[in-house]
Short mmCIF file of C-alpha atoms and ligand atoms in Angstrom, two decimals:
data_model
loop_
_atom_site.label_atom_id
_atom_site.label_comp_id
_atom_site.label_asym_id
_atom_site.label_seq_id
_atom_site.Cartn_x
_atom_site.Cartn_y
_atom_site.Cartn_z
CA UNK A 1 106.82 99.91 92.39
CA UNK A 2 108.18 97.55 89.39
CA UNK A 3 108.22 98.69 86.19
CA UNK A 4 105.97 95.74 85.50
CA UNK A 5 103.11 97.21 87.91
CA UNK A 6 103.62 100.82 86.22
CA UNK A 7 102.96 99.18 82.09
CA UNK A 8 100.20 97.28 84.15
CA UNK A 9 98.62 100.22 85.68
CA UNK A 10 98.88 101.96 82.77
CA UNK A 11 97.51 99.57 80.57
CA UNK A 12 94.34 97.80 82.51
CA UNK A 13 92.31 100.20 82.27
CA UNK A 14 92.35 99.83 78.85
CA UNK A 15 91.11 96.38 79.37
CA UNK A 16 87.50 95.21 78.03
CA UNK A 17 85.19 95.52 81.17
CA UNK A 18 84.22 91.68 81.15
CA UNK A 19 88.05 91.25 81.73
CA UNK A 20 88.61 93.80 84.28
CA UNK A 21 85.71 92.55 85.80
CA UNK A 22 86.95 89.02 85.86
CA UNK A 23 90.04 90.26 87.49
CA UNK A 24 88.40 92.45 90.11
CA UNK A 25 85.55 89.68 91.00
CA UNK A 26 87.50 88.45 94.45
CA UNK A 27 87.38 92.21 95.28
CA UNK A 28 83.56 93.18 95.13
CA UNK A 29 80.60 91.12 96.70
CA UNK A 30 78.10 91.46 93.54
CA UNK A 31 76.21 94.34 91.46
CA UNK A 32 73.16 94.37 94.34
CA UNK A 33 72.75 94.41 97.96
CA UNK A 34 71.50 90.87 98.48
CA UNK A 35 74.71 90.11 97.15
CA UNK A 36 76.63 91.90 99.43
CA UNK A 37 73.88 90.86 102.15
CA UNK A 38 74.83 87.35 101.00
CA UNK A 39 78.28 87.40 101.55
CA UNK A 40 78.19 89.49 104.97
CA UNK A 41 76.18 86.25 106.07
CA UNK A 42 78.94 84.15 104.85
CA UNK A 43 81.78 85.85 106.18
CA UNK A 44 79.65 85.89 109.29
CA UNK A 45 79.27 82.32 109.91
CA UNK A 46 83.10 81.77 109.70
CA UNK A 47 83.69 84.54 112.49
CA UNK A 48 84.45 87.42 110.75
CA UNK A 49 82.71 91.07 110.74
CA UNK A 50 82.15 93.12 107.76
CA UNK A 51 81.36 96.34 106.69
CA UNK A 52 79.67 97.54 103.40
CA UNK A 53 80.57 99.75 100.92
CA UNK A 54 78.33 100.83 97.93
CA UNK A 55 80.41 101.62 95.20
CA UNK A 56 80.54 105.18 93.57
CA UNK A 57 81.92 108.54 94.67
CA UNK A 58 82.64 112.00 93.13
CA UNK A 59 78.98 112.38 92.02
CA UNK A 60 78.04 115.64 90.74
CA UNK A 61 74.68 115.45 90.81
CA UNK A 62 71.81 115.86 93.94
CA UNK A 63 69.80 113.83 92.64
CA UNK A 64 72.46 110.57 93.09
CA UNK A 65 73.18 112.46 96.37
CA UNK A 66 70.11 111.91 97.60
CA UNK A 67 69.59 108.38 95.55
CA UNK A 68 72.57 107.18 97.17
CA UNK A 69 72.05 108.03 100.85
CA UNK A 70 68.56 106.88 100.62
CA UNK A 71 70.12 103.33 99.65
CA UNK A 72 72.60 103.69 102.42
CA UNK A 73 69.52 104.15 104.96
CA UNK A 74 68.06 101.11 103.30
CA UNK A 75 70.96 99.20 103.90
CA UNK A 76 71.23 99.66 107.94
CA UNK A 77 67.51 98.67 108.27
CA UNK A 78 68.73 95.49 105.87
CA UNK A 79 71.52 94.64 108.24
CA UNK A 80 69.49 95.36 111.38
CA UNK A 81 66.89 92.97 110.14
CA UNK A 82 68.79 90.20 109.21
CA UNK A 83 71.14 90.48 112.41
CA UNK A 84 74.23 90.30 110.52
CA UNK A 85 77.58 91.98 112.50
CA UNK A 86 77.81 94.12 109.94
CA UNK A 87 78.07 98.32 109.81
CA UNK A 88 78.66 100.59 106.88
CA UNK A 89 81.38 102.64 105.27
CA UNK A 90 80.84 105.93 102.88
CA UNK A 91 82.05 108.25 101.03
CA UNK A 92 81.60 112.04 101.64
CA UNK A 93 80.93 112.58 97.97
CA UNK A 94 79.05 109.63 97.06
CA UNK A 95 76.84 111.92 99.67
CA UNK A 96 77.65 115.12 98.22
CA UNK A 97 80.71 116.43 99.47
CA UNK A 98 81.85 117.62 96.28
CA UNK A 99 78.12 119.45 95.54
CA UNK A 100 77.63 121.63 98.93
CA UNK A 101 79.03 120.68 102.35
CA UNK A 102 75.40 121.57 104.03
CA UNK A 103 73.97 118.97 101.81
CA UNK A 104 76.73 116.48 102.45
CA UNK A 105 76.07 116.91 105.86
CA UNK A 106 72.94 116.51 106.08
CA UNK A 107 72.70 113.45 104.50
CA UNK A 108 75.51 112.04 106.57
CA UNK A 109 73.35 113.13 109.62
CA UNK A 110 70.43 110.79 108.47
CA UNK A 111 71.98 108.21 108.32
CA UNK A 112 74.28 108.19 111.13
CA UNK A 113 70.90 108.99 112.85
CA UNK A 114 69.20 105.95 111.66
CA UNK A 115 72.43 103.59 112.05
CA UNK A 116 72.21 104.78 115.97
CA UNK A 117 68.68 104.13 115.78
CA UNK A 118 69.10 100.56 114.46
CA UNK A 119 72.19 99.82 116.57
CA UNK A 120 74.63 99.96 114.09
CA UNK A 121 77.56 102.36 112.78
CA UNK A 122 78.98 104.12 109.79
CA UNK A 123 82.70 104.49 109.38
CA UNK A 124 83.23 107.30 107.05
CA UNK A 125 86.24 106.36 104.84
CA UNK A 126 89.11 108.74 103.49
CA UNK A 127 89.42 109.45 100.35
CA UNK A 128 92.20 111.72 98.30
CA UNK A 129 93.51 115.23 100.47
CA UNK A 130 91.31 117.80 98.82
CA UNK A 131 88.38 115.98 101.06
CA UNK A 132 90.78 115.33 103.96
CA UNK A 133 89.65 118.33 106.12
CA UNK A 134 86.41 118.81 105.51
CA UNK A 135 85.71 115.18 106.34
CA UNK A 136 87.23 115.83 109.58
CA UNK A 137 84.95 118.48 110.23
CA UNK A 138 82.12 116.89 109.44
CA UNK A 139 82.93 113.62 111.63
CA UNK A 140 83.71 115.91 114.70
CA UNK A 141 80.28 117.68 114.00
CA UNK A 142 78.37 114.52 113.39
CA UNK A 143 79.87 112.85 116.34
CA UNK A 144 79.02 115.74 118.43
CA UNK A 145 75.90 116.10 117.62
CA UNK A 146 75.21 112.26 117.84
CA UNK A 147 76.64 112.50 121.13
CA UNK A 148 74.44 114.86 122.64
CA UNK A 149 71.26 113.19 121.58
CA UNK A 150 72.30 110.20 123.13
CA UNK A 151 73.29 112.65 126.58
CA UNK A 152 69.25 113.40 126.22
CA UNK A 153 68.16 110.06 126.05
CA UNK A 154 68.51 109.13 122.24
CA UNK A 155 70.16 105.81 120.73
CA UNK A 156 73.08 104.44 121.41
CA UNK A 157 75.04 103.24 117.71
CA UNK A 158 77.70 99.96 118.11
CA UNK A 159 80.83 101.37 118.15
CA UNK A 160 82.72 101.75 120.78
CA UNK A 161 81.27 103.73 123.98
CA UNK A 162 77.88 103.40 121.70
CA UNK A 163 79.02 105.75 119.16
CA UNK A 164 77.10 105.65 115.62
CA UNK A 165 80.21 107.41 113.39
CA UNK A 166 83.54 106.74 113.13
CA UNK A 167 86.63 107.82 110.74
CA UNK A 168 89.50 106.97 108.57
CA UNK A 169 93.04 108.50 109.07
CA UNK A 170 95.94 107.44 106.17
CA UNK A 171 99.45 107.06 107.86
CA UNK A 172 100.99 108.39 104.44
CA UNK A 173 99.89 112.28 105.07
CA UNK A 174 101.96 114.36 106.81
CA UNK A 175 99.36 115.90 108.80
CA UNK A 176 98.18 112.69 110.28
CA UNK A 177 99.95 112.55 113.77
CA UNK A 178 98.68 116.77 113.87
CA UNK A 179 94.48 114.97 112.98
CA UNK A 180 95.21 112.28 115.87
CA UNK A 181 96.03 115.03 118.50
CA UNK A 182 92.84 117.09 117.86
CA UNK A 183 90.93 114.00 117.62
CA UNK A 184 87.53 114.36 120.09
CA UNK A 185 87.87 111.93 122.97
CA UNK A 186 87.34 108.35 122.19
CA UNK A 187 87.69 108.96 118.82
CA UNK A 188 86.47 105.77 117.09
CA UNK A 189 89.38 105.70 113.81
CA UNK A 190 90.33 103.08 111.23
CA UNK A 191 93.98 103.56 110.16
CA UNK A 192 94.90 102.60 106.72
CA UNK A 193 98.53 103.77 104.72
CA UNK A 194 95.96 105.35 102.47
CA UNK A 195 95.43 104.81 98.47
CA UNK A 196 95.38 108.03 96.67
CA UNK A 197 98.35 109.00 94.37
CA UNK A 198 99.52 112.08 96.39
CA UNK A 199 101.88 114.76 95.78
CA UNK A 200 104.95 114.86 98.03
CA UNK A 201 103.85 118.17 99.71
CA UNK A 202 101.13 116.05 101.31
CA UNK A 203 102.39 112.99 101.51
CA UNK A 204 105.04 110.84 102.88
CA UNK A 205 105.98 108.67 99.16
CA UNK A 206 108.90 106.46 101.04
CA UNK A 207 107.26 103.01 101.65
CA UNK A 208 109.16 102.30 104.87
CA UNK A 209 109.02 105.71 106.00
CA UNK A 210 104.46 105.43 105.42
CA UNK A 211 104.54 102.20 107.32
CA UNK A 212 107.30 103.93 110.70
CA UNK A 213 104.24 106.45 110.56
CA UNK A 214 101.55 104.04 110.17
CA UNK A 215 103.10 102.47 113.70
CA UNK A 216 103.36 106.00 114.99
CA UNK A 217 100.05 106.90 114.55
CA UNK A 218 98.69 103.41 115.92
CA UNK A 219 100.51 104.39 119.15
CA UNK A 220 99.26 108.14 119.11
CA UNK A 221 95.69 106.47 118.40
CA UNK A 222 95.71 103.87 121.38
CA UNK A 223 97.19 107.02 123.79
CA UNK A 224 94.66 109.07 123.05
CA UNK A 225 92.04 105.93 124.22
CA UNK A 226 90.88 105.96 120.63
CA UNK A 227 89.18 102.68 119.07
CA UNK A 228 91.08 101.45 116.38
CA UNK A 229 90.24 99.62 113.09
CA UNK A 230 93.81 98.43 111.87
CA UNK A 231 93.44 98.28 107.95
CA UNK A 232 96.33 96.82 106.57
CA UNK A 233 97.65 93.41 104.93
CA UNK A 234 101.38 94.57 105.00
CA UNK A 235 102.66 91.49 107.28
CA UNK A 236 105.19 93.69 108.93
CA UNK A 237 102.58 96.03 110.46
CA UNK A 238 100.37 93.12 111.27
CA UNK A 239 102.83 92.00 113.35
CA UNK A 240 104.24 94.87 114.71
CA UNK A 241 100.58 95.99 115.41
CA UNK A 242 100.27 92.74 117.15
CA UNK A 243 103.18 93.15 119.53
CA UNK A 244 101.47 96.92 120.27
CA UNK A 245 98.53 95.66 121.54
CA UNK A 246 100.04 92.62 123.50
CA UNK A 247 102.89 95.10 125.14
CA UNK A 248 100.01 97.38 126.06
CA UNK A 249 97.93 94.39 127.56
CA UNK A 250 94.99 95.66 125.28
CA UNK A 251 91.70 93.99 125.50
CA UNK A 252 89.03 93.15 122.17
CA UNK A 253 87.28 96.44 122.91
CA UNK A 254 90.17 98.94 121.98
CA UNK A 255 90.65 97.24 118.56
CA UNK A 256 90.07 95.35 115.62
CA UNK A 257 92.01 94.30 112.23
CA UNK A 258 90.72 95.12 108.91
CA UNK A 259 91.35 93.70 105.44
CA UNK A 260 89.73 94.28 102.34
CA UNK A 261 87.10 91.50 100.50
CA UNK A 262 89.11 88.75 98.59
CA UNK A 263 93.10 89.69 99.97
CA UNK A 264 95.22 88.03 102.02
CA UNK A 265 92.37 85.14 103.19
CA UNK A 266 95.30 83.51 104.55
CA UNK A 267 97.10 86.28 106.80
CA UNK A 268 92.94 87.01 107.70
CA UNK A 269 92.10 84.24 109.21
CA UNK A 270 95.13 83.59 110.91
CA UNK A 271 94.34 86.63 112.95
CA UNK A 272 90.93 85.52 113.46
CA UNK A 273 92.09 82.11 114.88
CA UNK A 274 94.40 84.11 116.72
CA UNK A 275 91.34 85.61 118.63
CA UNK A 276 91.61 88.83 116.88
CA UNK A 277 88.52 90.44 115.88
CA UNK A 278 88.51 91.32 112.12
CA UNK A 279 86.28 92.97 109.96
CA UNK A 280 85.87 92.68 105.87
CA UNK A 281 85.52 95.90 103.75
CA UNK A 282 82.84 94.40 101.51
CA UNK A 283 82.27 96.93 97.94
CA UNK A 284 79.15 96.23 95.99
CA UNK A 285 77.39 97.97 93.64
CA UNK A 286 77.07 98.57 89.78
CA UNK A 287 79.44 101.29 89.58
CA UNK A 288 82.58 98.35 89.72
CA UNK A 289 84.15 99.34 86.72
CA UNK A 290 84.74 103.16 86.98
CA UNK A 291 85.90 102.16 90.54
CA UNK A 292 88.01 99.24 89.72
CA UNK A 293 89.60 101.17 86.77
CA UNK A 294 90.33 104.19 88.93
CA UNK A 295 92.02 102.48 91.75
CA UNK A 296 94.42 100.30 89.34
CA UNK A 297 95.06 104.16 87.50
CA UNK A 298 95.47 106.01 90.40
CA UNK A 299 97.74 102.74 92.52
CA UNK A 300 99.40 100.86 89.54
CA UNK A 301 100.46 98.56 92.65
CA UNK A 302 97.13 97.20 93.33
CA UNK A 303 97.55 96.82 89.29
CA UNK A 304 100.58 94.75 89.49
CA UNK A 305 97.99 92.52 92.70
CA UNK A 306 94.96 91.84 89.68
CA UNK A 307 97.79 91.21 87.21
CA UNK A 308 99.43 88.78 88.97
CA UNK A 309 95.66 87.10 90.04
CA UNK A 310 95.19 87.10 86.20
CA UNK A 311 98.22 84.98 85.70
CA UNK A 312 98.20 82.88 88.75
CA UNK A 313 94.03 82.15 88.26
CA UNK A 314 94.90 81.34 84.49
CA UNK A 315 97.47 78.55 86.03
CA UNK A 316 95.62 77.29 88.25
CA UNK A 317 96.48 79.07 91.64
CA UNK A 318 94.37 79.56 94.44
CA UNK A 319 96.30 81.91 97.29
CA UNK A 320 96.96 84.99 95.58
C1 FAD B 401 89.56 97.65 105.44
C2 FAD B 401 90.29 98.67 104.63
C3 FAD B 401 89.74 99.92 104.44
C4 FAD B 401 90.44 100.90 103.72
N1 FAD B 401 89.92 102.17 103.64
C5 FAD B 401 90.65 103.13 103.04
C6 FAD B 401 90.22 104.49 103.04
O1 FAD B 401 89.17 104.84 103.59
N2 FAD B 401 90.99 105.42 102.42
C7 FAD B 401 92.18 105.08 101.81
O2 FAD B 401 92.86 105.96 101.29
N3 FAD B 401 92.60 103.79 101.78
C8 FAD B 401 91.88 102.83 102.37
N4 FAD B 401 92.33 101.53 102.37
C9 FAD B 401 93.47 101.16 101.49
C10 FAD B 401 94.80 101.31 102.23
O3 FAD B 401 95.07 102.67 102.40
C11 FAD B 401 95.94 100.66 101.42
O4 FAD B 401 96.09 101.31 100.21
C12 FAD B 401 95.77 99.19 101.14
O5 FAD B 401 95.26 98.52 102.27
C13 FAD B 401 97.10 98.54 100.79
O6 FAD B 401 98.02 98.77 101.82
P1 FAD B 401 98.55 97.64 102.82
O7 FAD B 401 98.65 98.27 104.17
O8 FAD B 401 97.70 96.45 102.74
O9 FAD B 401 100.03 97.39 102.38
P2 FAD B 401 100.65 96.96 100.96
O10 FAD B 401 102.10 97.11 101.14
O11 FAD B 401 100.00 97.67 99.83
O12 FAD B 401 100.25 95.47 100.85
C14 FAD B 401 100.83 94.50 101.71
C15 FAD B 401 100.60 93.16 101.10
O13 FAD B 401 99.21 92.86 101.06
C16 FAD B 401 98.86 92.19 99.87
N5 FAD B 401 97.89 93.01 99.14
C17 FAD B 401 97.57 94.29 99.37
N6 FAD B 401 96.58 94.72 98.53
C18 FAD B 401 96.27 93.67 97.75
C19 FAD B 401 95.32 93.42 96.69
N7 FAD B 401 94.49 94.37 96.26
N8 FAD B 401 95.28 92.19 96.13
C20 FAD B 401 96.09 91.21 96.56
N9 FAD B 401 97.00 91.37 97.56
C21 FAD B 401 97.10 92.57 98.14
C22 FAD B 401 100.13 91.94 99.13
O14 FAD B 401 100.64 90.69 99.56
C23 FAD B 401 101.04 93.04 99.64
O15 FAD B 401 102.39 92.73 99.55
C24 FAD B 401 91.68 100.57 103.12
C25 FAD B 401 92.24 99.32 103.33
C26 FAD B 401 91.58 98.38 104.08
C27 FAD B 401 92.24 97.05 104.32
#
């Protein structure tokens, strides 16, 4: 990380919101869900999945618990009746994780139950390594019990082998490689380096070092006849990802690539015209700015990305 990045990260934040909303715009789809309905459609017709993400996490209240998985719900029956390839990713504590695990899982029940109703799936994403375990839990549980009612007759979700729920695993914790072996079988797992500013006891802070384990864990994640979601824009993975799946002579239903909304549209949909499939992690949602403000604080990198948008948009320049 530059020093340049670290005075950015430090100082964004600071920023007036219409700024650091200017900067972020390429990143989220809009403030409402036809927005993000909107551009799912778009990113659609030019071949590429997506998967929505309503902004906000580390609520404290039950109330916004309850407010936000009831707009979650909403949000499958959207996608189911407009068609669109399209699933959805949460947050544990957008659902309550942080409030009571009983009420975080029940709400993550509904609405894995309703995205297996409606043919769809919910990828439940990662988020910093006080959540890491009991997310875990709570997928295997889900899963499980997903599983069972679809063993009795119930609905089948889209993921692979008809599963409704899948999870996130970050290739900078150490514990990572230990989560892949006690994965359930055909574990359906997006791996990302993860974002989170983590202590060294947890996690791995030596760039090369996170992306040797990212490839590690893609290969532990493919042995273990897992599905995997490879989240990443790092070029060198891409490829080395690439050359995984073609030595292993793995076929469109094992895998996928995933970037996030507005980065890398080059790399993107060179994969795509590759005959990858590839899916968009589309955020929406009126909470932008804490979230915007928090990721450059917490990842002055991504800082030192909007920084140099800012300078290359105020030139001009397109492909940032
Ligand atoms: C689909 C998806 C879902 C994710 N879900 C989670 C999650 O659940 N939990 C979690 O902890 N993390 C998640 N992440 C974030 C992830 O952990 C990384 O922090 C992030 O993807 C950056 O790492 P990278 O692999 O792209 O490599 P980097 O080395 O960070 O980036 C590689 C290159 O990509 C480009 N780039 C990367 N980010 C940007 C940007 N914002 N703007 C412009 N260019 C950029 C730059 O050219 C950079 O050199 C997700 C990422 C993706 C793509």
């Amino acid at each position: 990380m530059t020093f340049f990045s670290r005075v950015v990260g430090w100082s964004l934040p600071l920023m007036p919101p219409p700024l650091v909303r200017w900067a972020a715009a390429p990143y989220v789809a809009g403030d409402e869900p036809a927005d993000a309905l909107a551009r799912t459609a778009g990113l659609n017709e030019r071949g590429l999945a997506a998967t929505l993400a309503l902004l906000g996490e580390e609520i404290d209240s039950r109330e916004l618990a309850v407010e936000g998985t009831g707009l979650y719900v909403d949000l499958v029956d959207q996608l189911a009746d407009r068609g669109l390839d399209c699933n959805v990713s949460v947050k544990l504590t957008l659902l309550g994780l942080k409030i009571e695990r009983e009420l975080c899982r029940d709400h993550l029940a509904l609405l894995v139950g309703r995205a297996a109703e409606r043919g769809n799936f919910v990828r439940i994403d990662m988020e910093d390594h006080t959540c890491t375990t009991a997310t875990l839990d709570l997928y295997r549980e889900i899963l499980a019990a997903s599983r069972a009612r679809r063993a009795a007759g119930g609905p089948s979700g889209s993921g692979a082998g008809g599963d409704a729920v899948g999870v996130v695993l970050q290739a900078y914790l150490h514990r990572t490689l230990a989560d892949i072996a006690a994965l359930p079988e055909g574990a359906n797992v997006r791996l990302c380096k993860g974002i989170y500013v983590e202590p060294p006891s947890v996690a791995i802070t030596d760039y090369h070092k996170v992306r040797r384990n990212f490839l590690a864990s893609l290969e532990a994640l493919f042995d273990r006849g897992a599905y995997v979601g490879i989240a990443t824009h790092d070029n060198y993975l891409l490829r080395e990802s690439a050359a995984i799946i073609e030595r292993r002579g793995l076929a469109g239903d094992r895998y996928e690539f995933q970037m996030l909304l507005g980065v890398t549209e080059n790399r993107r949909d060179a994969l795509a015209a590759a005959g990858h499939r590839m899916r968009i992690y589309v955020p929406y949602g009126r909470q932008w700015y804490a979230y915007s403000t928090r990721r450059l604080r917490e990842n002055p990198r991504i800082a030192g990305h909007v920084a140099r948008a800012f300078f290359l948009r105020t030139l001009g320049g397109r492909d940032w």
